[in-house]
Amino acid sequence: MEERRLQVTSRLGLHARAAANLVRVASRFQSNLTLQRLDGNGEEADAKSILSILTLAASRGTVLRVVASGVDEQEALEAVVGLFSRDFDEIEKSGADLPPVTQEFRCKGLGVSDGVVIGRVLRLQEGTRDVYRAVIEEADLERERRRFRAAVRFSRRQLEAIKDRAEKELGRGHAYIFDAHLLFLEDAKLTRDVEDYIVKERANAEWAAKVVGDRLLSIYTQINDEYLRERGSDIEDVIQRLLANLTGEGPKYPNLSEDAVIVSPDLLPSTIAELNLNHVKAIATDAGGWTSHMAIIARGLGLTAVVGLRNFYQRTRTGDRIIVDARRGEVVLHPAQETLDQYQLMEETRGPTPAPAGPVDCGPVATLDSVQISLRANVELPTEFQAVRDFGACGVGLFRSEFLLSRPGLMSSEQEQYETYKSLALAAGEYGAVVRLFDVGGEFGPDVKERERNPALGLRAVRFNLRHKEIMRTQVRAILRAAAAGRLSLVVPMVADVADIRSAKRVIDEELQRLAEEQASFSEVQIGAMIEVPSAVLTAERIASEVDFFELGTNDLVQYTLAVDRGNDKVSDWFRTLHPAVLYGIRRTLQAAQAASIPVILCGEMASTPAYAVLLVGLGASDLSMIPAMIPRVRAVLSQINADDAREVALKCLSLATADDVEELVRNEFRARWPELFPPNTLPKALE
Ligand code: PEP
Ligand code: MG
């Protein structure tokens, strides 16, 4: 008889696929092979029977005694030891076609948030987890139930810790979601059903949690009540957490090391908001583009990010050393020592822009020929409110309020929203802040279970609000109440038709009326329309007569004018901000607003790019809203140009036929007119 103690080290434990490989190896030998758990009741399994192995429910970390007895016992044991050490010869599904590399490997993407970072990979894939089914012996059912209860207790402790952290780092607006998770976790409907299922079906706890979770989810997705139905994604979240703790896979965001670089196929903006930002240094994703919301929030939070890396995720392992170089739009996996040496020198001089130490210039900037330009801040999270003052912004030109919804589909209460808008108004000061009604749908699916075929063209923004009026009313009331404490206005996203704005105004009027009847403290606000869809550009004069101001969203304007998905790296070559049709749309909107004597705030990413900001001024813009950290740079550039020169260049651009022509003209004109302001890397790149 030969025996050995072995530990299960593979990520998913000894689950079905791994067990099948073990059976295959064990069956090659004549000897008997058994596995015995060294914890609990010392259960035993036959290594040649998959069902028997699965009853062990051996998750990662489990120590097993492997015993071989028979004529070829030594070889059999050696073969099993080898298999354990190779983690059961499992190749992760997603990594099957691209094996991880260990030599220096460079991958080109798109740098969307500045900085150069050296760190360690933390792989994050949302919503995937393998669950296996095991038959539990009658005598072990109580042990299985105890295992489940322990996972519930552990999950609760995790959630409480996450909630505390979220409260400190992201504000209460983000923390409340974890209260909901805690309630779900303790709900008898979940815990009792899982325990009943374990006993009735003699199922392992993972399987029972998955089945009960799926049933609950399917019930929730059918519910007619919008609010209740939206809870589905939270149930899913809680179940995922429970499963992670049962399988020993650990929480979704394991203890982040100080230098974690999140590597993911794609990342929900809400996931970024949940991360421990003190530890995460950078993000690298396969999908995404410059204007995807994930990129925008990364810039807002000063997290270095490179996106559009295609199949990079598959090549990585958690813990791999990585360099994320957003300047070059590239990542380096397993950097060689000389590469590291080069980068270590650079890291000290580069990184996300810190707030200036001393006093900063604030208020509008004047061009050399005395044209006044307001520079405002685009803000997504309460953690950025301080940046408004730090970078000298004229208030907040765009508050993307949907970032308050820390998970798609989970709305926050009127009171919670009120508190946030009130602190926004206080942070924005005399210039005030523009709150955008939730721009959900699109990337912020209202219900992740029901993904739309074509979200950007679906029930997004104002359409979502008009379809879900209770959600809209709650937000409108919170804004109107908070407006009593400071200067706030409200903008309606993705208006495509005068009727959209009329319908939205009707709801706002009704809420004003109700607040007056309730004798609540509130204030009327100015109402604006986001112009970001070609139909709105073409009917801008008519929309202008219905609103107090316009906001021009160039990110979506490019997307919809050119029919290029802003988050799809495959078509990023077609996302041409300087396409003549886009410039024409901007000019047309500015002229319509001028004719109606209403202001226009330009708030797309164009305004954050100094060269493009100059062009916008040339097209007639006098109010730009941007990433707070970019304000000092845009201010410096605009204070050193003549608006008249900018106008000349812009007019020439408007007469050209293609985006290539415009970019070439911009390169040549800017170099000739302002050589010291625009070194080559600040101008649109020539095509290779
Ligand atoms: C835009 O579309 O340009 C805009 C400012 O809004 P968002 O990027 O949030 O869609
Ligand atoms: Mg938009």
XYZ file of C-alpha atoms and ligand atoms in Angstrom:
699
model
C 0.000 0.000 0.000
C 1.286 3.465 -0.934
C -0.176 6.724 0.342
C 0.392 10.451 0.140
C -1.250 13.639 1.430
C -2.168 16.030 -1.344
C -3.786 19.441 -1.401
C -6.314 20.619 -3.969
C -4.861 23.861 -5.313
C -6.869 24.432 -8.495
C -9.150 27.451 -8.558
C -12.444 25.598 -8.781
C -11.463 22.725 -6.512
C -12.066 19.106 -7.414
C -15.176 19.844 -9.450
C -16.678 17.849 -12.298
C -14.131 18.520 -15.030
C -11.161 18.009 -12.720
C -12.752 14.858 -11.269
C -13.251 13.460 -14.766
C -9.532 13.891 -15.465
C -8.715 12.136 -12.208
C -10.972 9.200 -13.101
C -9.282 8.952 -16.501
C -5.804 8.767 -14.917
C -6.836 6.401 -12.077
C -8.551 4.004 -14.475
C -5.282 3.371 -16.306
C -4.058 1.340 -13.313
C -5.172 -1.933 -11.826
C -4.649 -0.862 -8.243
C -7.457 0.469 -6.079
C -7.183 4.199 -5.540
C -9.094 6.018 -2.809
C -9.254 9.604 -1.665
C -10.049 10.575 1.888
C -10.782 14.024 3.276
C -8.625 14.798 6.245
C -11.082 17.306 7.685
C -14.728 16.791 8.747
C -15.863 13.193 8.922
C -13.033 11.783 6.863
C -15.263 10.891 3.894
C -13.758 8.514 1.395
C -14.147 8.284 -2.349
C -13.180 5.877 -5.101
C -10.840 7.706 -7.485
C -12.238 5.720 -10.416
C -15.801 6.954 -9.870
C -16.677 10.513 -10.744
C -19.783 10.596 -8.559
C -17.842 9.260 -5.652
C -15.177 11.950 -6.079
C -17.777 14.695 -6.314
C -19.339 13.675 -3.005
C -16.128 14.819 -1.370
C -16.993 18.399 -2.385
C -13.286 19.116 -2.204
C -12.812 22.810 -2.817
C -9.511 24.601 -3.169
C -7.344 24.081 -0.117
C -8.842 20.716 0.855
C -6.208 18.192 1.956
C -6.796 14.604 0.836
C -5.131 11.317 1.744
C -4.595 9.356 -1.451
C -4.122 5.616 -1.015
C -3.086 3.188 -3.772
C -3.040 -0.583 -3.250
C -2.366 -3.270 -5.837
C 0.207 -4.506 -8.270
C 1.028 -1.123 -9.787
C 0.396 0.975 -6.689
C 3.587 2.999 -6.928
C 3.089 4.090 -10.543
C -0.586 4.780 -9.879
C 0.220 7.012 -6.942
C 2.898 8.860 -8.894
C 0.458 9.489 -11.744
C -2.125 10.925 -9.313
C 0.479 13.076 -7.561
C 1.498 14.434 -10.982
C -2.098 15.238 -11.852
C -2.653 17.101 -8.561
C 0.500 19.124 -9.113
C -0.725 20.058 -12.602
C -4.080 21.205 -11.171
C -5.852 18.278 -12.849
C -4.646 19.307 -16.303
C -7.368 21.876 -16.494
C -7.095 24.687 -18.953
C -9.549 27.424 -18.146
C -12.223 27.524 -20.768
C -11.470 31.058 -21.821
C -7.761 30.358 -22.018
C -8.063 27.218 -24.112
C -6.934 28.722 -27.381
C -4.390 31.216 -26.132
C -2.030 29.774 -23.548
C -0.640 32.179 -20.994
C 2.807 33.476 -21.806
C 5.786 33.839 -19.503
C 8.076 35.814 -21.795
C 7.732 39.539 -22.241
C 4.615 40.126 -24.265
C 3.405 43.483 -25.562
C -0.162 44.204 -26.556
C -1.423 47.376 -28.243
C -4.642 49.010 -27.167
C -5.941 52.474 -26.553
C -4.706 54.550 -23.626
C -7.837 56.176 -22.253
C -6.660 57.403 -18.873
C -3.189 58.758 -18.410
C -0.309 57.244 -16.518
C 2.345 54.548 -16.534
C 1.959 51.883 -13.890
C 3.919 48.796 -12.899
C 1.847 46.283 -10.970
C 0.445 42.790 -10.652
C -2.445 41.368 -12.654
C -5.750 40.790 -10.910
C -8.038 38.957 -13.299
C -11.669 39.899 -13.043
C -14.409 38.412 -15.130
C -17.942 39.317 -14.233
C -20.694 36.791 -13.817
C -18.962 33.482 -14.539
C -18.700 30.613 -12.155
C -18.761 26.864 -12.612
C -21.003 24.975 -10.223
C -20.935 21.223 -9.829
C -23.554 18.779 -8.562
C -22.745 16.157 -5.953
C -24.949 13.608 -4.182
C -24.557 13.872 -0.445
C -24.895 10.847 1.836
C -27.830 10.953 4.243
C -25.452 11.080 7.178
C -23.629 14.093 5.757
C -26.597 16.308 5.074
C -26.278 18.141 8.357
C -22.625 18.840 7.612
C -23.592 20.259 4.204
C -26.163 22.553 5.800
C -23.571 23.726 8.283
C -21.206 24.443 5.418
C -23.875 26.588 3.796
C -24.569 28.477 7.034
C -20.864 29.127 7.471
C -20.716 30.562 3.942
C -23.668 32.842 4.779
C -21.887 34.045 7.918
C -18.673 34.631 6.013
C -20.485 36.477 3.233
C -22.161 38.669 5.821
C -18.819 39.655 7.329
C -17.463 40.441 3.875
C -20.471 42.552 2.976
C -20.273 44.506 6.213
C -16.620 45.251 5.580
C -17.296 46.268 1.966
C -20.149 48.482 3.089
C -17.921 50.290 5.601
C -15.271 50.808 2.980
C -17.735 51.992 0.342
C -19.184 54.465 2.812
C -15.766 55.956 3.473
C -14.501 55.990 -0.100
C -17.538 56.509 -2.282
C -20.111 58.020 0.044
C -23.395 56.710 1.284
C -24.868 56.721 -2.198
C -22.783 53.671 -2.959
C -22.879 52.004 0.411
C -26.623 51.509 0.668
C -26.580 48.861 -1.991
C -24.766 46.587 0.436
C -27.559 47.001 2.963
C -29.796 45.474 0.337
C -27.326 42.661 -0.192
C -27.220 41.979 3.536
C -30.988 41.786 3.663
C -31.098 39.324 0.796
C -28.444 37.231 2.406
C -30.428 36.912 5.624
C -33.776 36.438 3.940
C -35.327 33.157 5.051
C -36.683 32.658 1.553
C -33.163 32.183 0.374
C -31.532 30.436 3.332
C -34.438 28.134 4.227
C -35.003 27.113 0.614
C -31.354 26.297 0.107
C -31.232 24.193 3.262
C -34.480 22.414 2.318
C -33.107 21.695 -1.116
C -29.895 20.252 0.316
C -31.911 17.818 2.441
C -34.637 16.941 -0.065
C -32.360 16.493 -3.061
C -29.264 15.355 -1.157
C -27.434 18.099 -2.985
C -24.198 19.831 -2.192
C -24.590 23.374 -0.908
C -23.191 25.008 -4.078
C -25.709 23.262 -6.255
C -28.579 24.024 -3.902
C -27.627 27.713 -3.754
C -27.399 27.885 -7.525
C -30.749 26.175 -8.130
C -32.584 28.235 -5.520
C -30.861 31.409 -6.734
C -31.846 30.712 -10.342
C -35.433 30.047 -9.314
C -35.597 33.286 -7.367
C -34.067 35.158 -10.276
C -36.543 33.747 -12.749
C -39.381 34.745 -10.431
C -37.960 38.237 -10.129
C -37.485 38.747 -13.832
C -41.174 38.007 -14.378
C -42.421 40.390 -11.713
C -44.428 43.279 -13.064
C -43.275 45.758 -10.491
C -40.215 47.521 -11.835
C -38.670 48.147 -8.432
C -38.926 44.543 -7.319
C -37.786 43.212 -10.639
C -34.665 45.319 -10.480
C -33.639 43.493 -7.330
C -32.825 40.517 -9.538
C -29.301 41.679 -10.226
C -28.644 41.975 -6.501
C -29.859 38.489 -5.831
C -27.482 37.354 -8.504
C -24.687 39.260 -6.846
C -25.400 37.710 -3.462
C -25.619 34.204 -4.914
C -22.315 34.718 -6.689
C -20.738 35.767 -3.430
C -22.138 32.744 -1.609
C -20.914 30.435 -4.337
C -17.492 31.997 -4.253
C -17.282 31.420 -0.543
C -18.582 27.854 -0.805
C -16.191 26.836 -3.547
C -13.323 28.496 -1.752
C -12.777 30.697 -4.741
C -12.777 33.778 -2.570
C -14.669 37.003 -3.015
C -15.041 38.694 -6.368
C -12.456 41.260 -5.397
C -9.934 39.286 -3.421
C -7.667 41.142 -1.038
C -6.200 43.550 -3.484
C -2.485 43.893 -3.290
C -1.151 47.431 -3.202
C -0.303 47.359 -6.883
C -3.287 45.572 -8.418
C -3.921 46.055 -12.122
C -7.421 44.913 -12.984
C -7.369 42.865 -16.191
C -10.777 41.988 -17.564
C -12.556 41.223 -20.836
C -14.878 44.105 -20.021
C -15.739 45.985 -16.892
C -18.973 47.492 -15.683
C -18.540 51.097 -14.617
C -20.225 50.072 -11.369
C -17.535 47.505 -10.735
C -14.872 50.175 -10.913
C -16.865 52.242 -8.489
C -16.912 49.301 -6.038
C -13.196 48.609 -6.139
C -10.825 49.608 -3.414
C -9.311 52.563 -5.173
C -6.460 52.850 -2.724
C -5.101 49.613 -4.068
C -6.108 49.442 -7.700
C -3.499 51.208 -9.787
C -4.676 50.598 -13.314
C -7.147 48.882 -15.580
C -6.565 46.914 -18.771
C -9.550 45.574 -20.695
C -10.117 43.709 -23.941
C -13.155 45.828 -24.885
C -13.870 49.538 -24.631
C -13.102 52.817 -26.367
C -12.145 56.378 -25.454
C -15.688 57.423 -24.713
C -17.025 54.239 -23.093
C -18.284 55.000 -19.611
C -15.690 52.726 -18.100
C -12.987 54.938 -19.650
C -14.685 58.107 -18.506
C -14.927 56.972 -14.906
C -11.308 55.783 -14.958
C -10.236 59.252 -16.057
C -12.453 60.845 -13.427
C -10.884 58.734 -10.696
C -7.345 59.165 -11.995
C -6.933 55.437 -12.659
C -4.540 54.656 -15.481
C -6.377 52.648 -18.150
C -5.691 50.970 -21.477
C -8.658 49.433 -23.295
C -9.312 47.651 -26.588
C -6.679 44.948 -25.951
C -8.778 42.252 -27.667
C -7.548 38.842 -26.431
C -5.151 40.025 -23.783
C -7.174 38.746 -20.803
C -6.740 35.154 -21.938
C -2.984 35.417 -21.760
C -2.798 36.506 -18.153
C -2.811 34.900 -14.742
C -3.550 36.679 -11.483
C -0.248 37.728 -9.965
C 1.619 38.199 -13.255
C 3.787 41.282 -13.415
C 2.440 43.890 -15.808
C 3.181 47.389 -17.053
C 0.276 49.535 -18.178
C 1.478 52.390 -20.359
C -1.449 54.602 -21.284
C 0.846 57.100 -23.012
C 1.805 54.544 -25.627
C -1.547 52.756 -25.419
C 0.105 49.477 -24.575
C 0.539 46.853 -21.882
C 3.611 44.734 -21.230
C 3.094 41.347 -19.595
C 6.058 39.637 -17.880
C 8.334 42.607 -18.599
C 12.012 41.745 -18.983
C 14.376 43.290 -16.433
C 15.624 45.936 -18.853
C 12.055 46.951 -19.707
C 11.299 47.216 -16.002
C 14.398 49.338 -15.450
C 13.348 51.731 -18.198
C 9.844 52.019 -16.839
C 10.896 52.368 -13.230
C 12.651 55.583 -14.196
C 9.542 56.835 -15.946
C 7.093 55.904 -13.219
C 8.455 58.570 -10.941
C 7.726 61.278 -13.464
C 4.424 60.066 -14.843
C 1.089 59.087 -13.433
C -2.437 60.292 -12.972
C -2.641 64.035 -12.571
C -2.636 65.042 -8.900
C -4.509 68.128 -7.783
C -2.242 71.196 -7.957
C -0.640 71.893 -4.589
C -1.019 75.685 -4.456
C -3.867 78.022 -5.355
C -5.190 77.546 -8.902
C -6.672 79.970 -11.399
C -10.419 79.729 -11.453
C -13.330 81.364 -13.230
C -13.569 81.749 -17.023
C -10.420 82.042 -19.139
C -9.913 84.853 -21.659
C -8.284 84.251 -25.049
C -5.671 86.739 -26.274
C -8.431 88.587 -28.145
C -10.571 88.695 -24.970
C -13.173 86.038 -25.717
C -14.365 84.636 -22.376
C -14.613 80.852 -22.111
C -16.144 79.098 -19.098
C -14.354 75.934 -18.020
C -16.567 73.562 -16.044
C -16.109 70.101 -14.588
C -17.685 66.811 -15.656
C -18.260 64.742 -12.545
C -19.427 61.182 -12.022
C -18.970 60.328 -8.351
C -19.207 62.194 -5.049
C -15.492 61.458 -4.542
C -14.801 63.881 -7.390
C -16.736 66.820 -5.916
C -13.592 68.178 -4.280
C -11.873 68.256 -7.687
C -14.236 71.036 -8.807
C -12.425 73.507 -6.554
C -9.013 71.818 -6.747
C -8.765 72.348 -10.503
C -10.467 75.756 -10.646
C -13.689 74.759 -12.429
C -16.600 77.128 -13.015
C -18.928 74.690 -11.279
C -20.127 71.380 -12.679
C -21.174 71.356 -16.328
C -22.325 67.757 -16.237
C -23.088 65.462 -13.322
C -23.578 61.978 -14.779
C -26.026 61.003 -12.081
C -26.403 57.397 -13.240
C -23.064 56.648 -11.614
C -24.956 56.909 -8.322
C -26.566 53.628 -9.242
C -23.807 51.425 -8.079
C -25.291 48.463 -9.904
C -27.369 48.523 -13.037
C -30.973 48.329 -12.049
C -30.645 49.377 -8.434
C -32.109 52.804 -7.889
C -31.395 54.986 -4.892
C -34.066 56.571 -2.746
C -35.253 60.155 -3.034
C -33.612 61.093 0.256
C -30.270 59.572 -0.684
C -30.327 61.356 -4.015
C -31.352 64.594 -2.348
C -28.326 64.442 -0.029
C -25.993 63.837 -2.970
C -27.403 66.637 -5.131
C -27.268 68.985 -2.178
C -23.579 68.301 -1.585
C -23.022 68.617 -5.336
C -24.633 72.070 -5.289
C -22.469 73.090 -2.332
C -19.294 71.808 -4.027
C -20.174 73.601 -7.277
C -20.671 76.958 -5.542
C -21.749 80.137 -7.329
C -21.500 78.694 -10.857
C -23.837 75.852 -9.993
C -24.115 72.307 -11.284
C -26.082 70.618 -14.040
C -27.586 67.281 -13.036
C -28.352 64.979 -15.911
C -31.401 62.760 -15.503
C -30.310 59.122 -15.342
C -28.768 58.168 -18.663
C -29.511 54.483 -18.088
C -29.948 51.883 -20.792
C -27.027 51.785 -23.221
C -24.033 50.719 -21.161
C -26.022 51.009 -17.939
C -28.586 48.330 -18.727
C -31.659 48.799 -16.512
C -31.801 45.048 -16.108
C -28.725 43.014 -16.836
C -30.895 39.931 -17.249
C -32.662 41.480 -20.188
C -29.867 42.784 -22.326
C -31.147 44.757 -25.252
C -30.254 43.703 -28.763
C -28.923 47.123 -29.480
C -28.743 49.105 -26.265
C -27.419 52.364 -27.736
C -30.512 52.507 -29.925
C -32.827 51.069 -27.323
C -34.642 52.135 -24.188
C -31.913 54.532 -23.124
C -31.784 57.909 -21.353
C -34.940 60.051 -21.791
C -36.761 57.039 -23.247
C -36.000 55.001 -20.160
C -37.125 57.862 -17.941
C -40.402 58.346 -19.757
C -41.096 54.618 -19.694
C -40.248 54.349 -15.974
C -41.851 57.508 -14.695
C -41.664 56.579 -11.018
C -37.892 56.463 -11.229
C -37.869 59.761 -13.095
C -40.237 61.400 -10.618
C -38.088 60.344 -7.683
C -35.008 61.858 -9.257
C -36.765 65.054 -10.336
C -38.142 65.585 -6.812
C -34.709 65.047 -5.293
C -33.184 67.606 -7.689
C -35.930 70.198 -7.106
C -35.606 69.830 -3.330
C -31.804 70.053 -3.415
C -32.045 73.142 -5.630
C -33.319 75.013 -2.569
C -29.831 74.631 -1.097
C -27.741 75.773 -4.081
C -27.657 76.431 -7.788
C -28.770 73.378 -9.744
C -30.191 72.847 -13.183
C -31.376 69.722 -14.911
C -30.595 68.318 -18.325
C -32.540 65.687 -20.246
C -30.266 63.166 -21.978
C -30.509 61.925 -25.564
C -33.364 64.101 -26.716
C -34.254 63.034 -30.263
C -37.499 64.891 -30.712
C -39.231 68.026 -29.387
C -41.847 65.643 -27.989
C -39.207 64.074 -25.696
C -38.520 67.404 -24.066
C -42.213 68.306 -23.812
C -43.021 65.019 -22.112
C -40.107 65.399 -19.700
C -41.167 68.956 -18.839
C -44.687 67.748 -18.133
C -43.394 65.320 -15.512
C -41.182 68.021 -14.001
C -44.137 70.432 -13.828
C -46.271 67.813 -12.100
C -43.589 67.229 -9.484
C -43.187 70.972 -8.930
C -46.914 71.121 -8.355
C -46.867 68.238 -5.902
C -43.963 69.667 -3.929
C -45.829 72.971 -3.698
C -48.927 71.178 -2.426
C -46.829 69.315 0.132
C -45.315 72.667 1.173
C -41.886 71.122 0.805
C -38.787 73.241 0.476
C -37.766 73.267 -3.193
C -36.769 75.562 -6.029
C -37.535 75.730 -9.731
C -34.609 74.846 -11.970
C -33.521 75.611 -15.502
C -34.138 72.765 -17.913
C -31.780 71.835 -20.711
C -31.616 69.301 -23.513
C -28.607 67.139 -24.351
C -27.969 67.464 -28.072
C -26.216 64.266 -29.061
C -28.406 62.641 -31.690
C -28.477 63.775 -35.344
C -32.254 64.349 -35.269
C -31.764 66.793 -32.396
C -29.066 68.632 -34.353
C -31.347 68.892 -37.363
C -34.248 70.223 -35.285
C -32.088 72.238 -32.868
C -34.001 75.496 -33.510
C -37.257 73.882 -32.426
C -35.785 72.229 -29.363
C -34.070 75.515 -28.456
C -37.425 77.250 -28.184
C -38.499 74.759 -25.477
C -35.459 74.781 -23.157
C -33.232 77.124 -21.154
C -29.930 75.717 -22.430
C -28.257 73.032 -24.518
C -25.560 70.582 -23.595
C -23.688 69.226 -26.554
C -22.571 65.637 -25.945
C -19.912 65.069 -28.553
C -19.257 61.454 -27.494
C -22.694 60.339 -28.512
C -22.854 62.821 -31.343
C -19.872 61.073 -32.951
C -21.351 57.644 -32.192
C -24.751 58.389 -33.677
C -23.656 60.637 -36.534
C -21.119 58.113 -37.792
C -23.026 54.984 -36.654
C -19.961 53.781 -34.736
C -20.445 52.061 -31.382
C -18.365 54.136 -28.969
C -17.460 51.112 -26.828
C -16.541 48.690 -29.596
C -12.805 48.423 -30.134
C -13.323 46.670 -33.486
C -14.654 49.865 -35.025
C -12.549 52.378 -33.118
C -10.757 53.298 -36.369
C -14.076 54.636 -37.606
C -14.741 56.717 -34.481
C -13.497 59.981 -35.960
C -14.149 62.947 -33.736
C -12.930 65.311 -36.444
C -15.224 63.966 -39.138
C -16.619 66.965 -41.062
C -20.182 65.770 -40.366
C -19.520 65.975 -36.621
C -18.011 69.448 -36.898
C -20.950 70.526 -38.996
C -23.373 69.181 -36.373
C -21.583 71.080 -33.615
C -21.596 74.310 -35.595
C -25.246 73.943 -36.487
C -26.230 73.379 -32.859
C -24.206 76.372 -31.678
C -25.848 78.605 -34.288
C -29.364 77.430 -33.403
C -28.695 78.164 -29.730
C -27.282 81.577 -30.522
C -30.348 82.446 -32.592
C -32.548 81.466 -29.635
C -30.235 83.260 -27.145
C -29.647 80.208 -25.009
C -26.231 78.998 -23.783
C -24.543 75.760 -24.893
C -22.225 73.746 -22.663
C -19.921 71.451 -24.646
C -19.432 68.456 -22.415
C -18.130 65.538 -24.479
C -14.563 64.276 -24.244
C -13.602 66.643 -27.069
C -13.621 69.530 -24.615
C -11.020 67.750 -22.449
C -8.511 67.567 -25.297
C -6.644 70.887 -25.659
C -6.362 70.809 -29.479
C -10.023 69.929 -29.865
C -11.003 72.562 -27.303
C -9.363 75.164 -29.562
C -11.382 73.900 -32.519
C -14.578 74.037 -30.450
C -13.850 77.672 -29.611
C -13.244 78.211 -33.333
C -16.660 76.748 -34.071
C -18.210 79.259 -31.666
C -18.240 77.491 -28.276
C -17.726 79.587 -25.150
C -18.606 77.094 -22.437
C -16.644 73.845 -22.089
C -17.106 71.111 -19.509
C -14.389 68.507 -19.042
C -12.498 66.094 -16.821
C -11.486 68.293 -13.862
C -7.788 67.387 -14.100
C -7.674 68.699 -17.688
C -8.934 72.172 -16.801
C -5.492 73.709 -16.053
C -4.106 72.423 -19.378
C -7.061 73.631 -21.432
C -6.952 76.940 -19.566
C -3.254 77.400 -20.348
C -3.773 76.695 -24.063
C -6.843 78.890 -24.504
C -5.185 81.824 -22.734
C -2.439 81.783 -25.382
C -4.484 81.742 -28.574
C -6.653 84.163 -30.492
C -10.250 82.971 -30.872
C -10.107 84.595 -34.314
C -7.282 82.285 -35.393
C -9.206 79.313 -34.054
C -12.211 80.428 -36.088
C -10.141 80.584 -39.278
C -8.873 77.035 -38.771
C -12.361 75.731 -37.896
C -13.875 77.273 -41.023
C -11.234 75.627 -43.191
C -12.000 72.287 -41.505
C -15.686 72.661 -42.313
C -14.920 72.912 -46.020
C -13.088 69.553 -46.157
C -14.426 66.191 -47.273
C -12.960 63.564 -44.943
C -11.799 63.066 -41.366
C -8.290 62.375 -42.696
C -8.269 65.741 -44.454
C -9.428 67.547 -41.314
C -6.820 65.838 -39.148
C -4.072 66.698 -41.586
C -5.164 70.299 -41.729
C -5.300 70.491 -37.927
C -1.785 69.050 -37.693
C -0.376 71.514 -40.204
C -2.224 74.616 -39.020
C -1.640 74.002 -35.317
C 2.063 73.307 -35.849
C 2.449 76.447 -37.912
C 0.387 78.746 -35.689
C 1.107 77.451 -32.176
C 4.280 75.326 -32.335
C 5.123 75.693 -28.653
C 1.566 74.921 -27.483
C 1.091 71.728 -29.458
C 3.991 69.291 -29.579
C 3.305 66.431 -32.039
C 1.899 63.982 -29.446
C -0.896 66.423 -28.592
C -2.263 66.520 -32.157
C -4.284 63.884 -34.025
C -1.900 61.164 -35.162
C -1.125 60.727 -38.842
C -2.362 57.389 -40.191
C 0.395 54.786 -40.361
C -21.641 62.749 -24.508
O -22.353 61.900 -25.050
O -20.783 63.410 -25.093
C -21.793 63.021 -23.057
C -21.275 64.073 -22.516
O -22.438 62.137 -22.295
P -21.997 60.625 -22.055
O -20.549 60.497 -22.433
O -22.223 60.350 -20.616
O -22.914 59.851 -22.931
Mg -24.106 61.121 -24.099
